[in-house]
CSV table of C-alpha atoms in Angstrom, one decimal:
chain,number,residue,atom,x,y,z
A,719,UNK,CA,-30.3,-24.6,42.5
A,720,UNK,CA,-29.8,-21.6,45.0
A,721,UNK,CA,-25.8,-22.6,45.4
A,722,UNK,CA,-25.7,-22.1,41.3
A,723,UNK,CA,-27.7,-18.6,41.9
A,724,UNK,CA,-25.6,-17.4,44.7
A,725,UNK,CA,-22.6,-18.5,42.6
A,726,UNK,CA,-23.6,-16.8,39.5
A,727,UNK,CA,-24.8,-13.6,41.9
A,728,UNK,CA,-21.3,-13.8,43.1
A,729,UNK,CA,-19.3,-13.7,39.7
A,730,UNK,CA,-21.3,-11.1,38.6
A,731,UNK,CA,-20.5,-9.0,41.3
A,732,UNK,CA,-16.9,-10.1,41.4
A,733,UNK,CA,-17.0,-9.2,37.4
A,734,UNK,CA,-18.2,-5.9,38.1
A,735,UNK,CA,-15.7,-4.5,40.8
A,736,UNK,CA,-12.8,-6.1,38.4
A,737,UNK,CA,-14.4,-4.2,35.6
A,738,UNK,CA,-15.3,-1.0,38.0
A,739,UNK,CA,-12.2,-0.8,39.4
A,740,UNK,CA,-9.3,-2.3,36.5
A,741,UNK,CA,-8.6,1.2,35.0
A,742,UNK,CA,-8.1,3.0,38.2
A,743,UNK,CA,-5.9,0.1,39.7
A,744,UNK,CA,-3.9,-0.3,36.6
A,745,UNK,CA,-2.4,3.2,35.9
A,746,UNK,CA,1.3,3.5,37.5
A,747,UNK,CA,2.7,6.8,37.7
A,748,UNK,CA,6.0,7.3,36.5
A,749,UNK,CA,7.9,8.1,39.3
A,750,UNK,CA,10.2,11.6,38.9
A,751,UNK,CA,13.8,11.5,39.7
A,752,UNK,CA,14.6,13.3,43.0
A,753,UNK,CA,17.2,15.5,41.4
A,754,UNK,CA,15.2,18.0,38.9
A,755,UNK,CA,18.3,18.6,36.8
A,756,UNK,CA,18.2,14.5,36.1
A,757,UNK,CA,14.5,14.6,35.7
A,758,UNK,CA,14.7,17.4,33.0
A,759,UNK,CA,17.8,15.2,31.4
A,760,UNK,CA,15.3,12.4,31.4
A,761,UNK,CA,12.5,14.0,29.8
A,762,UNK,CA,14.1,15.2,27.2
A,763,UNK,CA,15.3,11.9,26.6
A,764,UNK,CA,11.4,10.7,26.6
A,765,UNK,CA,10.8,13.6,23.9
A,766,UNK,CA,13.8,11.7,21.5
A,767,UNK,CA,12.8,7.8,22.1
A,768,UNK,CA,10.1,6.4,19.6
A,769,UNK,CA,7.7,3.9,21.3
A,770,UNK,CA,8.2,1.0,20.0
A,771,UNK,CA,4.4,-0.1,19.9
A,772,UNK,CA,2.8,3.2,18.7
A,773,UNK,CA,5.3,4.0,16.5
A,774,UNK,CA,4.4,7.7,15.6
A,775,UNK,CA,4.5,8.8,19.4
A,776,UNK,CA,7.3,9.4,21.5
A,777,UNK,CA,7.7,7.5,24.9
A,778,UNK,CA,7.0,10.6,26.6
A,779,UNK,CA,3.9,10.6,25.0
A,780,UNK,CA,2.5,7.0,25.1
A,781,UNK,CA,0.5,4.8,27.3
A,782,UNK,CA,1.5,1.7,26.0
A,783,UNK,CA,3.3,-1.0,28.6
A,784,UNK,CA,6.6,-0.7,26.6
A,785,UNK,CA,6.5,2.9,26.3
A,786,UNK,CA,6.3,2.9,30.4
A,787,UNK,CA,9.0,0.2,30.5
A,788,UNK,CA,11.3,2.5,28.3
A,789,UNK,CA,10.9,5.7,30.5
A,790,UNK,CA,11.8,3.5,33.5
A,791,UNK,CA,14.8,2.4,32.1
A,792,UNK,CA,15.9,6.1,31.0
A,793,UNK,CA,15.5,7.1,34.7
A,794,UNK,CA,17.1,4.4,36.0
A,795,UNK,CA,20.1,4.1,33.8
A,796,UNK,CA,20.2,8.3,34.4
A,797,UNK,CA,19.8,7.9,38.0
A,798,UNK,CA,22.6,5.3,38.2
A,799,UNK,CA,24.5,8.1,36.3
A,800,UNK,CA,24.9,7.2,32.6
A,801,UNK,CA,25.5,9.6,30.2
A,802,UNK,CA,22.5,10.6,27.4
A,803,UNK,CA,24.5,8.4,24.6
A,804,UNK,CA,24.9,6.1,26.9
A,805,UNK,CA,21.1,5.5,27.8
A,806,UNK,CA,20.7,6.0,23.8
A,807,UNK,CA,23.1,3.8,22.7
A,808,UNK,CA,22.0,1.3,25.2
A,809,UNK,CA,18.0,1.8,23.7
A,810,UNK,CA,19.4,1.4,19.9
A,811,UNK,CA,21.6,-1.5,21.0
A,812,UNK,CA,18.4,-3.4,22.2
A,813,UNK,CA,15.9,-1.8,19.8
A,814,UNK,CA,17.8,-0.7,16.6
A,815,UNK,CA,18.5,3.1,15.6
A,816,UNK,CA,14.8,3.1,14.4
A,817,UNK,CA,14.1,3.7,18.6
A,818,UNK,CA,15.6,7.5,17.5
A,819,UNK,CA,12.9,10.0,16.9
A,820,UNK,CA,15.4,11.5,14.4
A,821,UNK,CA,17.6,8.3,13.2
A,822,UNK,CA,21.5,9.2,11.9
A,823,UNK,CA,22.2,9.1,8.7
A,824,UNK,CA,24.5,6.2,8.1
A,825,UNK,CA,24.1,3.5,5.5
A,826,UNK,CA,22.1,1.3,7.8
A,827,UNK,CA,19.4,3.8,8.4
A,828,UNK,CA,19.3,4.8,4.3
A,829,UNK,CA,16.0,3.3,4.0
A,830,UNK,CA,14.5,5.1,6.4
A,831,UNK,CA,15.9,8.3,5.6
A,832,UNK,CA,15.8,7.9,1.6
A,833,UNK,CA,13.4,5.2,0.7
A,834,UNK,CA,10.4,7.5,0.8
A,835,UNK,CA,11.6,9.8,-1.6
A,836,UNK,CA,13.0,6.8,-3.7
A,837,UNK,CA,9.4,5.0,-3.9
A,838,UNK,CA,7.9,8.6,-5.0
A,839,UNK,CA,10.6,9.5,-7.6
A,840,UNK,CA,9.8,5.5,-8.8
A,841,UNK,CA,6.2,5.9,-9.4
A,842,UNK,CA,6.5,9.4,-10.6
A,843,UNK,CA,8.5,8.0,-13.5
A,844,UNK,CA,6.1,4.9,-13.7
A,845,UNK,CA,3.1,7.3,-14.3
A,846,UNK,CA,5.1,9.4,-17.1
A,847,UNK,CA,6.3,6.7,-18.8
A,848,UNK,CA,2.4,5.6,-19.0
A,849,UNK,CA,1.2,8.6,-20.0
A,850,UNK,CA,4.3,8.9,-22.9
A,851,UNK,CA,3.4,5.7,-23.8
A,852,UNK,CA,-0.6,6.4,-23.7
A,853,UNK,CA,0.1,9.5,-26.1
A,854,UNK,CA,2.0,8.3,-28.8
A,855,UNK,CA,-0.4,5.2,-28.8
A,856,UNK,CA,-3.3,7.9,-29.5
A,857,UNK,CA,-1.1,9.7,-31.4
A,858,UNK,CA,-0.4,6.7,-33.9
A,859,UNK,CA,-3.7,5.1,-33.7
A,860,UNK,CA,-5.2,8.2,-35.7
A,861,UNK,CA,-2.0,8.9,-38.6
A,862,UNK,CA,-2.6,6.5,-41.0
A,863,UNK,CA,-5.3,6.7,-43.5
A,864,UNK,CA,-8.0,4.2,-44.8
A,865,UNK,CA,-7.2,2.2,-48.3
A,866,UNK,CA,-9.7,2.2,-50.9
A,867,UNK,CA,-10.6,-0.9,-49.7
A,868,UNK,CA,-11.5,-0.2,-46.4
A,869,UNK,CA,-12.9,3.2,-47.2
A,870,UNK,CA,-15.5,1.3,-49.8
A,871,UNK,CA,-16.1,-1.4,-46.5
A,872,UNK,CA,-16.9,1.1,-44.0
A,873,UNK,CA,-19.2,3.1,-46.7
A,874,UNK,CA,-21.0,0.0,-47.4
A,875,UNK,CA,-21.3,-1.2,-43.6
A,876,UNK,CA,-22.7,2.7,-42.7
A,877,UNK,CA,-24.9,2.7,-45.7
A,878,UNK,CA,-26.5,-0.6,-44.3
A,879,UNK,CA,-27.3,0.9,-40.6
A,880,UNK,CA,-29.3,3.6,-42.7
A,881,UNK,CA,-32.0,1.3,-44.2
């Protein structure tokens, strides 16, 4: 009985430093280029990249484990001196053109460039065509007049509700 306490005593604790201690232990620093000029060239490449797992955030901007991995393969493909397109078109080549904060326009990138636009003209002539249709639907319903027939019905039916 006092091994299982001193055991439990002692996963507790080890539970606690892991917990105490995980977040400061798990942040890694980008580490700068030693050239400024290639460091600038590299940051602005950060500023262009779209993290893959965020989506709406740059790499330069991103915590995420990919978004780290991405920024150190822009300084090392930078500091083993690649061009800017090349480090680009090595990133679109592995992660399509959608890795580009601002994506050419070409026809494979249409969708992203058009298709918003597309869906909203769509349902804008979805919601008019309702509405038309709605309209002339109220429109009609109203036009055409009673017959005798159903005149003397619909007298006789509201006569009966007053008694």
């Amino acid at each position: 009985m006092r091994a299982m306490r001193w055991a439990l005593l002692g996963a507790a604790c080890a539970l606690w430093l892991g917990l105490a201690a995980g977040p400061g232990l798990a942040f890694t620093p980008d580490e700068p280029l030693g050239d400024p000029a290639l460091e600038a060239r590299a940051r602005a490449l950060h500023a262009e990249l779209r993290c893959m797992v965020c989506q709406g955030q740059s790499i330069a901007d991103s915590n995420a484990p990919l978004a780290q991995d991405m920024r150190a393969i822009v300084r090392e493909r930078i500091g083993g001196g690649a061009s800017d397109d090349d480090v680009r078109g090595f990133l679109t080549d592995r992660y399509g053109d959608y890795v580009l904060l601002d994506p050419p326009v070409k026809p494979e990138t249409y969708a992203l460039w058009f298709g918003p636009a597309a869906v909203f003209v769509a349902g804008a002539a979805i919601a008019f065509a309702l509405v038309r249709r709605a309209r002339a639907g109220a429109r009609g319903a109203g036009a055409e007049p009673l017959s005798a027939e159903e005149r003397r019905r619909l007298d006789t039916l509201l006569d009966d509700d007053d008694t």
